[in-house]
Amino acid sequence: MNTANRVTLIRIALIPVFLFFFLTDFIPYSNYIAVAVFLLAALTDSVDGHIARKYNQITDFGKFIDPLADKILVVSALVGMVQFGQISALAVIIIIAREFMVTGLRIVAISSGRVIAAAPSGKLKTVVQIVVITIVITAQPWVETTVYLDIVLECLIWLMVLITVYSGAEYLVKNRALIDYRK
């Protein structure tokens, strides 16, 4: 196993650590520890990609596991946020539906001998999701003490959903020939 794939596996191993601190309320400042672990895991995405490109370590396993690790990390955080009432379940369902749609589209593309590379809007989506999740988890202890903070967080969440939907729609429009219902 190469270095890039090891870094990706470290990201996956950090997910239960993140969830432990995020879902724990008996450890002081556990939400801040969770955010630190979440950000560390998110940063490994850039690291593994850089290593894979620089040292020619791009593998089929890496192409499979890297986006899966990203999705598991983000979806784990979002589902945890639903549990604490920090995000609407509807917002999370929309985000997960987009991920299923793009993954399905990629599977169809592969069966047709094509590869759908990550679009700039998909990369922007990932960055926005990481930033918004970090802000919401970090700001949560102050929501009840600041009247407008809840409104700001809610706006950020729906901006994240909007960017996620736009990204998914862009993938769908650019690759609509792959899913021609008449074939």
Short mmCIF file of N, CA and C in Angstrom, two decimals, residues 7-183:
data_model
loop_
_atom_site.label_atom_id
_atom_site.label_comp_id
_atom_site.label_asym_id
_atom_site.label_seq_id
_atom_site.Cartn_x
_atom_site.Cartn_y
_atom_site.Cartn_z
N VAL A 7 -2.60 7.62 3.97
CA VAL A 7 -3.13 8.88 4.49
C VAL A 7 -4.66 8.86 4.42
N THR A 8 -5.20 8.34 3.33
CA THR A 8 -6.66 8.23 3.21
C THR A 8 -7.22 7.33 4.30
N LEU A 9 -6.55 6.22 4.57
CA LEU A 9 -7.01 5.31 5.62
C LEU A 9 -6.91 5.96 7.01
N ILE A 10 -5.94 6.85 7.19
CA ILE A 10 -5.86 7.60 8.44
C ILE A 10 -7.10 8.49 8.58
N ARG A 11 -7.54 9.10 7.47
CA ARG A 11 -8.75 9.91 7.50
C ARG A 11 -9.94 9.07 7.95
N ILE A 12 -10.06 7.88 7.42
CA ILE A 12 -11.16 6.99 7.81
C ILE A 12 -11.05 6.61 9.28
N ALA A 13 -9.83 6.35 9.75
CA ALA A 13 -9.61 5.98 11.16
C ALA A 13 -9.94 7.15 12.09
N LEU A 14 -9.81 8.38 11.61
CA LEU A 14 -10.11 9.55 12.44
C LEU A 14 -11.61 9.79 12.60
N ILE A 15 -12.43 9.21 11.74
CA ILE A 15 -13.87 9.44 11.80
C ILE A 15 -14.48 8.96 13.11
N PRO A 16 -14.20 7.73 13.58
CA PRO A 16 -14.76 7.34 14.89
C PRO A 16 -14.21 8.17 16.04
N VAL A 17 -12.97 8.64 15.93
CA VAL A 17 -12.40 9.51 16.97
C VAL A 17 -13.18 10.82 17.00
N PHE A 18 -13.41 11.39 15.81
CA PHE A 18 -14.22 12.61 15.71
C PHE A 18 -15.60 12.39 16.33
N LEU A 19 -16.25 11.29 15.93
CA LEU A 19 -17.61 11.01 16.44
C LEU A 19 -17.63 10.81 17.95
N PHE A 20 -16.61 10.15 18.48
CA PHE A 20 -16.55 9.96 19.93
C PHE A 20 -16.59 11.30 20.65
N PHE A 21 -15.73 12.23 20.25
CA PHE A 21 -15.70 13.53 20.92
C PHE A 21 -16.92 14.37 20.60
N PHE A 22 -17.42 14.27 19.36
CA PHE A 22 -18.58 15.06 18.97
C PHE A 22 -19.83 14.61 19.72
N LEU A 23 -19.99 13.32 19.90
CA LEU A 23 -21.21 12.79 20.52
C LEU A 23 -21.10 12.64 22.03
N THR A 24 -19.95 13.02 22.59
CA THR A 24 -19.71 12.91 24.02
C THR A 24 -19.99 14.24 24.70
N ASP A 25 -20.67 14.18 25.83
CA ASP A 25 -20.89 15.42 26.57
C ASP A 25 -20.25 15.39 27.96
N PHE A 26 -19.59 14.30 28.31
CA PHE A 26 -19.00 14.22 29.64
C PHE A 26 -17.52 14.64 29.66
N ILE A 27 -16.95 14.91 28.52
CA ILE A 27 -15.56 15.39 28.45
C ILE A 27 -15.61 16.89 28.20
N PRO A 28 -14.96 17.68 29.07
CA PRO A 28 -14.97 19.13 28.88
C PRO A 28 -14.40 19.51 27.51
N TYR A 29 -15.08 20.44 26.85
CA TYR A 29 -14.64 20.97 25.56
C TYR A 29 -14.57 19.90 24.47
N SER A 30 -15.36 18.86 24.62
CA SER A 30 -15.29 17.77 23.64
C SER A 30 -15.67 18.23 22.23
N ASN A 31 -16.58 19.23 22.12
CA ASN A 31 -16.93 19.69 20.77
C ASN A 31 -15.74 20.37 20.09
N TYR A 32 -14.87 21.02 20.86
CA TYR A 32 -13.69 21.65 20.26
C TYR A 32 -12.65 20.61 19.87
N ILE A 33 -12.53 19.56 20.68
CA ILE A 33 -11.64 18.46 20.31
C ILE A 33 -12.18 17.80 19.04
N ALA A 34 -13.50 17.62 18.97
CA ALA A 34 -14.13 17.03 17.78
C ALA A 34 -13.83 17.87 16.54
N VAL A 35 -13.94 19.18 16.66
CA VAL A 35 -13.66 20.06 15.53
C VAL A 35 -12.20 19.93 15.10
N ALA A 36 -11.28 19.86 16.06
CA ALA A 36 -9.86 19.71 15.72
C ALA A 36 -9.62 18.39 14.97
N VAL A 37 -10.24 17.32 15.43
CA VAL A 37 -10.08 16.02 14.77
C VAL A 37 -10.74 16.06 13.38
N PHE A 38 -11.91 16.68 13.29
CA PHE A 38 -12.61 16.82 12.01
C PHE A 38 -11.75 17.57 11.01
N LEU A 39 -11.17 18.69 11.44
CA LEU A 39 -10.32 19.48 10.54
C LEU A 39 -9.06 18.72 10.14
N LEU A 40 -8.47 18.01 11.08
CA LEU A 40 -7.29 17.19 10.76
C LEU A 40 -7.66 16.14 9.71
N ALA A 41 -8.79 15.47 9.90
CA ALA A 41 -9.23 14.47 8.93
C ALA A 41 -9.50 15.13 7.57
N ALA A 42 -10.14 16.28 7.57
CA ALA A 42 -10.43 16.98 6.32
C ALA A 42 -9.15 17.40 5.60
N LEU A 43 -8.16 17.83 6.36
CA LEU A 43 -6.89 18.25 5.74
C LEU A 43 -6.15 17.08 5.10
N THR A 44 -6.36 15.87 5.59
CA THR A 44 -5.68 14.73 4.98
C THR A 44 -6.13 14.52 3.54
N ASP A 45 -7.29 15.05 3.17
CA ASP A 45 -7.75 14.93 1.79
C ASP A 45 -6.80 15.65 0.84
N SER A 46 -6.38 16.83 1.22
CA SER A 46 -5.41 17.57 0.39
C SER A 46 -4.07 16.88 0.39
N VAL A 47 -3.67 16.36 1.54
CA VAL A 47 -2.36 15.72 1.67
C VAL A 47 -2.28 14.47 0.80
N ASP A 48 -3.31 13.61 0.88
CA ASP A 48 -3.22 12.37 0.10
C ASP A 48 -3.26 12.66 -1.40
N GLY A 49 -4.05 13.64 -1.80
CA GLY A 49 -4.10 14.01 -3.21
C GLY A 49 -2.78 14.56 -3.71
N HIS A 50 -2.16 15.39 -2.89
CA HIS A 50 -0.86 15.97 -3.26
C HIS A 50 0.19 14.86 -3.39
N ILE A 51 0.23 13.98 -2.42
CA ILE A 51 1.20 12.87 -2.45
C ILE A 51 0.96 11.99 -3.68
N ALA A 52 -0.31 11.66 -3.93
CA ALA A 52 -0.63 10.77 -5.06
C ALA A 52 -0.18 11.38 -6.39
N ARG A 53 -0.41 12.69 -6.57
CA ARG A 53 -0.02 13.33 -7.83
C ARG A 53 1.49 13.52 -7.92
N LYS A 54 2.09 13.99 -6.84
CA LYS A 54 3.52 14.31 -6.87
C LYS A 54 4.39 13.06 -7.05
N TYR A 55 4.01 11.97 -6.40
CA TYR A 55 4.83 10.76 -6.43
C TYR A 55 4.22 9.66 -7.30
N ASN A 56 3.28 10.06 -8.16
CA ASN A 56 2.64 9.12 -9.09
C ASN A 56 2.10 7.88 -8.35
N GLN A 57 1.34 8.14 -7.31
CA GLN A 57 0.76 7.06 -6.50
C GLN A 57 -0.75 6.95 -6.70
N ILE A 58 -1.22 7.34 -7.86
CA ILE A 58 -2.65 7.25 -8.15
C ILE A 58 -2.98 5.79 -8.45
N THR A 59 -3.91 5.24 -7.69
CA THR A 59 -4.30 3.84 -7.84
C THR A 59 -5.81 3.72 -7.94
N ASP A 60 -6.27 2.58 -8.43
CA ASP A 60 -7.72 2.34 -8.47
C ASP A 60 -8.30 2.32 -7.06
N PHE A 61 -7.55 1.72 -6.11
CA PHE A 61 -8.00 1.72 -4.72
C PHE A 61 -8.15 3.15 -4.21
N GLY A 62 -7.18 4.00 -4.51
CA GLY A 62 -7.23 5.40 -4.08
C GLY A 62 -8.40 6.15 -4.71
N LYS A 63 -8.67 5.88 -5.98
CA LYS A 63 -9.80 6.52 -6.66
C LYS A 63 -11.13 6.11 -6.02
N PHE A 64 -11.15 4.90 -5.48
CA PHE A 64 -12.36 4.40 -4.82
C PHE A 64 -12.48 4.91 -3.39
N ILE A 65 -11.40 4.78 -2.62
CA ILE A 65 -11.47 5.02 -1.18
C ILE A 65 -11.45 6.51 -0.82
N ASP A 66 -10.76 7.33 -1.60
CA ASP A 66 -10.64 8.75 -1.26
C ASP A 66 -12.00 9.46 -1.24
N PRO A 67 -12.78 9.40 -2.32
CA PRO A 67 -14.09 10.07 -2.25
C PRO A 67 -15.02 9.44 -1.22
N LEU A 68 -14.90 8.12 -1.03
CA LEU A 68 -15.71 7.45 -0.02
C LEU A 68 -15.38 7.98 1.38
N ALA A 69 -14.10 8.14 1.67
CA ALA A 69 -13.66 8.67 2.97
C ALA A 69 -14.23 10.07 3.19
N ASP A 70 -14.19 10.90 2.15
CA ASP A 70 -14.73 12.26 2.25
C ASP A 70 -16.22 12.23 2.59
N LYS A 71 -16.95 11.39 1.88
CA LYS A 71 -18.39 11.31 2.09
C LYS A 71 -18.72 10.79 3.50
N ILE A 72 -17.99 9.78 3.95
CA ILE A 72 -18.25 9.24 5.29
C ILE A 72 -17.97 10.29 6.35
N LEU A 73 -16.88 11.04 6.19
CA LEU A 73 -16.54 12.09 7.17
C LEU A 73 -17.64 13.15 7.24
N VAL A 74 -18.03 13.67 6.10
CA VAL A 74 -19.04 14.75 6.07
C VAL A 74 -20.40 14.24 6.52
N VAL A 75 -20.82 13.08 6.03
CA VAL A 75 -22.14 12.55 6.40
C VAL A 75 -22.18 12.21 7.90
N SER A 76 -21.08 11.70 8.44
CA SER A 76 -21.03 11.41 9.88
C SER A 76 -21.25 12.68 10.69
N ALA A 77 -20.58 13.75 10.29
CA ALA A 77 -20.75 15.02 10.99
C ALA A 77 -22.19 15.53 10.87
N LEU A 78 -22.75 15.46 9.66
CA LEU A 78 -24.10 15.97 9.44
C LEU A 78 -25.14 15.17 10.23
N VAL A 79 -25.00 13.87 10.26
CA VAL A 79 -25.96 13.04 11.01
C VAL A 79 -25.83 13.34 12.51
N GLY A 80 -24.60 13.50 13.00
CA GLY A 80 -24.41 13.89 14.39
C GLY A 80 -25.05 15.24 14.69
N MET A 81 -24.96 16.15 13.73
CA MET A 81 -25.56 17.47 13.92
C MET A 81 -27.09 17.38 13.98
N VAL A 82 -27.68 16.46 13.20
CA VAL A 82 -29.13 16.24 13.27
C VAL A 82 -29.50 15.77 14.67
N GLN A 83 -28.70 14.85 15.21
CA GLN A 83 -28.98 14.31 16.55
C GLN A 83 -29.05 15.42 17.59
N PHE A 84 -28.20 16.44 17.44
CA PHE A 84 -28.17 17.54 18.41
C PHE A 84 -29.08 18.71 18.01
N GLY A 85 -29.82 18.56 16.93
CA GLY A 85 -30.72 19.63 16.49
C GLY A 85 -29.98 20.82 15.92
N GLN A 86 -28.76 20.61 15.44
CA GLN A 86 -27.96 21.70 14.89
C GLN A 86 -28.23 21.93 13.41
N ILE A 87 -28.87 20.97 12.76
CA ILE A 87 -29.15 21.07 11.33
C ILE A 87 -30.45 20.33 11.05
N SER A 88 -31.16 20.79 10.08
CA SER A 88 -32.41 20.16 9.67
C SER A 88 -32.12 18.82 9.00
N ALA A 89 -32.93 17.82 9.33
CA ALA A 89 -32.81 16.52 8.67
C ALA A 89 -33.04 16.67 7.17
N LEU A 90 -33.91 17.60 6.78
CA LEU A 90 -34.17 17.83 5.35
C LEU A 90 -32.89 18.27 4.64
N ALA A 91 -32.14 19.16 5.26
CA ALA A 91 -30.88 19.62 4.66
C ALA A 91 -29.93 18.44 4.46
N VAL A 92 -29.85 17.58 5.46
CA VAL A 92 -28.95 16.42 5.38
C VAL A 92 -29.43 15.44 4.32
N ILE A 93 -30.73 15.22 4.22
CA ILE A 93 -31.27 14.32 3.20
C ILE A 93 -30.94 14.85 1.80
N ILE A 94 -31.06 16.14 1.59
CA ILE A 94 -30.74 16.74 0.29
C ILE A 94 -29.26 16.51 -0.03
N ILE A 95 -28.40 16.73 0.95
CA ILE A 95 -26.96 16.55 0.73
C ILE A 95 -26.63 15.09 0.43
N ILE A 96 -27.20 14.17 1.20
CA ILE A 96 -26.94 12.75 0.97
C ILE A 96 -27.50 12.31 -0.39
N ALA A 97 -28.66 12.82 -0.77
CA ALA A 97 -29.24 12.48 -2.07
C ALA A 97 -28.31 12.93 -3.20
N ARG A 98 -27.73 14.09 -3.07
CA ARG A 98 -26.78 14.58 -4.08
C ARG A 98 -25.59 13.63 -4.17
N GLU A 99 -25.09 13.19 -3.03
CA GLU A 99 -23.93 12.28 -3.03
C GLU A 99 -24.28 10.96 -3.70
N PHE A 100 -25.46 10.42 -3.41
CA PHE A 100 -25.89 9.18 -4.07
C PHE A 100 -26.01 9.39 -5.59
N MET A 101 -26.58 10.52 -5.98
CA MET A 101 -26.78 10.80 -7.40
C MET A 101 -25.44 10.87 -8.14
N VAL A 102 -24.49 11.61 -7.60
CA VAL A 102 -23.20 11.75 -8.25
C VAL A 102 -22.46 10.42 -8.25
N THR A 103 -22.52 9.68 -7.16
CA THR A 103 -21.87 8.36 -7.11
C THR A 103 -22.50 7.42 -8.14
N GLY A 104 -23.81 7.42 -8.24
CA GLY A 104 -24.49 6.60 -9.24
C GLY A 104 -24.09 6.99 -10.65
N LEU A 105 -24.00 8.28 -10.89
CA LEU A 105 -23.57 8.78 -12.20
C LEU A 105 -22.16 8.32 -12.53
N ARG A 106 -21.29 8.34 -11.54
CA ARG A 106 -19.92 7.87 -11.75
C ARG A 106 -19.88 6.37 -12.06
N ILE A 107 -20.74 5.61 -11.40
CA ILE A 107 -20.79 4.17 -11.66
C ILE A 107 -21.25 3.91 -13.10
N VAL A 108 -22.27 4.63 -13.55
CA VAL A 108 -22.73 4.50 -14.93
C VAL A 108 -21.62 4.90 -15.89
N ALA A 109 -20.90 5.96 -15.58
CA ALA A 109 -19.81 6.42 -16.44
C ALA A 109 -18.73 5.34 -16.56
N ILE A 110 -18.37 4.74 -15.44
CA ILE A 110 -17.34 3.69 -15.44
C ILE A 110 -17.80 2.52 -16.32
N SER A 111 -19.06 2.15 -16.22
CA SER A 111 -19.56 1.03 -17.03
C SER A 111 -19.55 1.38 -18.52
N SER A 112 -19.51 2.66 -18.84
CA SER A 112 -19.41 3.12 -20.22
C SER A 112 -17.98 3.42 -20.63
N GLY A 113 -17.04 3.12 -19.74
CA GLY A 113 -15.63 3.36 -20.04
C GLY A 113 -15.18 4.80 -19.86
N ARG A 114 -15.97 5.58 -19.13
CA ARG A 114 -15.63 6.98 -18.90
C ARG A 114 -15.34 7.21 -17.42
N VAL A 115 -14.61 8.26 -17.16
CA VAL A 115 -14.34 8.67 -15.78
C VAL A 115 -14.83 10.10 -15.62
N ILE A 116 -15.60 10.35 -14.57
CA ILE A 116 -16.07 11.70 -14.29
C ILE A 116 -15.14 12.27 -13.22
N ALA A 117 -14.33 13.22 -13.62
CA ALA A 117 -13.39 13.85 -12.68
C ALA A 117 -14.15 14.84 -11.79
N ALA A 118 -13.54 15.14 -10.67
CA ALA A 118 -14.13 16.12 -9.75
C ALA A 118 -14.17 17.49 -10.43
N ALA A 119 -15.33 18.09 -10.42
CA ALA A 119 -15.50 19.42 -11.01
C ALA A 119 -15.13 20.48 -9.97
N PRO A 120 -14.78 21.69 -10.43
CA PRO A 120 -14.50 22.75 -9.47
C PRO A 120 -15.65 23.00 -8.50
N SER A 121 -16.89 22.88 -8.98
CA SER A 121 -18.03 23.09 -8.07
C SER A 121 -18.10 21.99 -7.02
N GLY A 122 -17.67 20.78 -7.36
CA GLY A 122 -17.62 19.69 -6.38
C GLY A 122 -16.57 19.94 -5.32
N LYS A 123 -15.44 20.49 -5.75
CA LYS A 123 -14.39 20.81 -4.78
C LYS A 123 -14.84 21.97 -3.88
N LEU A 124 -15.49 22.97 -4.48
CA LEU A 124 -16.03 24.08 -3.69
C LEU A 124 -17.05 23.56 -2.68
N LYS A 125 -17.90 22.65 -3.11
CA LYS A 125 -18.91 22.06 -2.23
C LYS A 125 -18.26 21.43 -1.01
N THR A 126 -17.20 20.67 -1.25
CA THR A 126 -16.52 20.00 -0.14
C THR A 126 -15.93 21.01 0.83
N VAL A 127 -15.28 22.04 0.31
CA VAL A 127 -14.69 23.07 1.18
C VAL A 127 -15.78 23.79 1.98
N VAL A 128 -16.87 24.15 1.32
CA VAL A 128 -17.97 24.83 2.01
C VAL A 128 -18.56 23.93 3.09
N GLN A 129 -18.74 22.65 2.79
CA GLN A 129 -19.28 21.73 3.80
C GLN A 129 -18.37 21.66 5.02
N ILE A 130 -17.08 21.55 4.79
CA ILE A 130 -16.13 21.47 5.91
C ILE A 130 -16.16 22.75 6.73
N VAL A 131 -16.17 23.89 6.06
CA VAL A 131 -16.18 25.18 6.77
C VAL A 131 -17.47 25.36 7.56
N VAL A 132 -18.61 25.08 6.95
CA VAL A 132 -19.89 25.27 7.64
C VAL A 132 -20.04 24.30 8.81
N ILE A 133 -19.68 23.05 8.60
CA ILE A 133 -19.75 22.08 9.71
C ILE A 133 -18.88 22.55 10.87
N THR A 134 -17.68 23.01 10.56
CA THR A 134 -16.77 23.51 11.60
C THR A 134 -17.37 24.69 12.35
N ILE A 135 -17.92 25.63 11.61
CA ILE A 135 -18.52 26.82 12.24
C ILE A 135 -19.70 26.44 13.12
N VAL A 136 -20.58 25.58 12.61
CA VAL A 136 -21.78 25.21 13.38
C VAL A 136 -21.41 24.49 14.67
N ILE A 137 -20.50 23.52 14.56
CA ILE A 137 -20.12 22.78 15.77
C ILE A 137 -19.42 23.70 16.77
N THR A 138 -18.56 24.57 16.29
CA THR A 138 -17.81 25.48 17.17
C THR A 138 -18.73 26.52 17.83
N ALA A 139 -19.69 27.02 17.07
CA ALA A 139 -20.55 28.10 17.57
C ALA A 139 -21.72 27.60 18.41
N GLN A 140 -22.01 26.34 18.37
CA GLN A 140 -23.21 25.80 19.03
C GLN A 140 -23.35 26.19 20.50
N PRO A 141 -22.28 26.17 21.30
CA PRO A 141 -22.47 26.54 22.72
C PRO A 141 -23.00 27.96 22.93
N TRP A 142 -22.85 28.83 21.94
CA TRP A 142 -23.28 30.22 22.10
C TRP A 142 -24.61 30.53 21.43
N VAL A 143 -25.23 29.55 20.78
CA VAL A 143 -26.47 29.80 20.05
C VAL A 143 -27.56 30.34 20.96
N GLU A 144 -27.70 29.79 22.13
CA GLU A 144 -28.78 30.21 23.02
C GLU A 144 -28.52 31.55 23.69
N THR A 145 -27.27 32.02 23.66
CA THR A 145 -26.96 33.30 24.30
C THR A 145 -26.95 34.46 23.31
N THR A 146 -26.91 34.16 22.03
CA THR A 146 -26.87 35.22 21.02
C THR A 146 -28.05 35.03 20.07
N VAL A 147 -28.92 36.01 20.04
CA VAL A 147 -30.16 35.90 19.28
C VAL A 147 -29.91 35.69 17.79
N TYR A 148 -29.00 36.42 17.22
CA TYR A 148 -28.81 36.38 15.78
C TYR A 148 -27.89 35.25 15.30
N LEU A 149 -27.15 34.65 16.19
CA LEU A 149 -26.22 33.60 15.79
C LEU A 149 -26.96 32.42 15.17
N ASP A 150 -28.09 32.03 15.73
CA ASP A 150 -28.87 30.93 15.20
C ASP A 150 -29.31 31.22 13.76
N ILE A 151 -29.68 32.47 13.49
CA ILE A 151 -30.10 32.87 12.14
C ILE A 151 -28.92 32.80 11.18
N VAL A 152 -27.78 33.27 11.61
CA VAL A 152 -26.57 33.24 10.76
C VAL A 152 -26.20 31.79 10.45
N LEU A 153 -26.21 30.93 11.46
CA LEU A 153 -25.87 29.52 11.25
C LEU A 153 -26.86 28.86 10.29
N GLU A 154 -28.12 29.15 10.46
CA GLU A 154 -29.14 28.58 9.58
C GLU A 154 -28.93 29.04 8.14
N CYS A 155 -28.58 30.29 7.94
CA CYS A 155 -28.29 30.80 6.59
C CYS A 155 -27.06 30.11 6.00
N LEU A 156 -26.04 29.91 6.80
CA LEU A 156 -24.85 29.20 6.33
C LEU A 156 -25.18 27.77 5.92
N ILE A 157 -25.99 27.11 6.72
CA ILE A 157 -26.38 25.73 6.42
C ILE A 157 -27.11 25.66 5.08
N TRP A 158 -28.07 26.56 4.86
CA TRP A 158 -28.83 26.50 3.61
C TRP A 158 -28.00 26.99 2.43
N LEU A 159 -27.02 27.84 2.66
CA LEU A 159 -26.07 28.19 1.60
C LEU A 159 -25.27 26.95 1.21
N MET A 160 -24.83 26.17 2.21
CA MET A 160 -24.12 24.92 1.96
C MET A 160 -25.00 23.97 1.14
N VAL A 161 -26.26 23.86 1.50
CA VAL A 161 -27.18 22.99 0.76
C VAL A 161 -27.33 23.48 -0.68
N LEU A 162 -27.47 24.77 -0.86
CA LEU A 162 -27.62 25.35 -2.20
C LEU A 162 -26.40 25.06 -3.07
N ILE A 163 -25.21 25.24 -2.52
CA ILE A 163 -23.98 24.96 -3.27
C ILE A 163 -23.89 23.46 -3.58
N THR A 164 -24.30 22.63 -2.64
CA THR A 164 -24.30 21.18 -2.85
C THR A 164 -25.25 20.80 -3.97
N VAL A 165 -26.45 21.37 -3.98
CA VAL A 165 -27.43 21.09 -5.03
C VAL A 165 -26.91 21.59 -6.38
N TYR A 166 -26.35 22.79 -6.41
CA TYR A 166 -25.80 23.33 -7.65
C TYR A 166 -24.72 22.40 -8.21
N SER A 167 -23.83 21.95 -7.35
CA SER A 167 -22.76 21.06 -7.77
C SER A 167 -23.33 19.77 -8.36
N GLY A 168 -24.31 19.19 -7.70
CA GLY A 168 -24.93 17.97 -8.21
C GLY A 168 -25.63 18.20 -9.54
N ALA A 169 -26.33 19.32 -9.65
CA ALA A 169 -27.00 19.65 -10.91
C ALA A 169 -25.99 19.83 -12.04
N GLU A 170 -24.86 20.44 -11.74
CA GLU A 170 -23.82 20.62 -12.75
C GLU A 170 -23.30 19.27 -13.24
N TYR A 171 -23.04 18.34 -12.32
CA TYR A 171 -22.61 17.00 -12.72
C TYR A 171 -23.66 16.34 -13.61
N LEU A 172 -24.92 16.48 -13.22
CA LEU A 172 -26.01 15.86 -13.96
C LEU A 172 -26.13 16.44 -15.37
N VAL A 173 -26.11 17.76 -15.48
CA VAL A 173 -26.25 18.42 -16.78
C VAL A 173 -25.07 18.07 -17.69
N LYS A 174 -23.86 18.13 -17.16
CA LYS A 174 -22.67 17.86 -17.99
C LYS A 174 -22.61 16.40 -18.45
N ASN A 175 -23.26 15.51 -17.71
CA ASN A 175 -23.17 14.08 -18.02
C ASN A 175 -24.53 13.47 -18.33
N ARG A 176 -25.48 14.29 -18.76
CA ARG A 176 -26.84 13.81 -18.99
C ARG A 176 -26.91 12.74 -20.08
N ALA A 177 -25.97 12.73 -21.01
CA ALA A 177 -25.98 11.71 -22.06
C ALA A 177 -25.80 10.30 -21.48
N LEU A 178 -25.17 10.22 -20.31
CA LEU A 178 -24.96 8.91 -19.68
C LEU A 178 -26.24 8.27 -19.18
N ILE A 179 -27.23 9.10 -18.90
CA ILE A 179 -28.47 8.57 -18.29
C ILE A 179 -29.68 8.81 -19.19
N ASP A 180 -29.48 8.68 -20.48
CA ASP A 180 -30.57 8.81 -21.43
C ASP A 180 -31.58 7.69 -21.17
N TYR A 181 -32.75 8.06 -20.74
CA TYR A 181 -33.77 7.07 -20.35
C TYR A 181 -34.29 6.28 -21.56
N ARG A 182 -34.03 6.73 -22.77
CA ARG A 182 -34.50 6.03 -23.98
C ARG A 182 -33.59 4.88 -24.36
N LYS A 183 -32.44 4.78 -23.74
CA LYS A 183 -31.50 3.70 -24.08
C LYS A 183 -31.66 2.53 -23.17
#
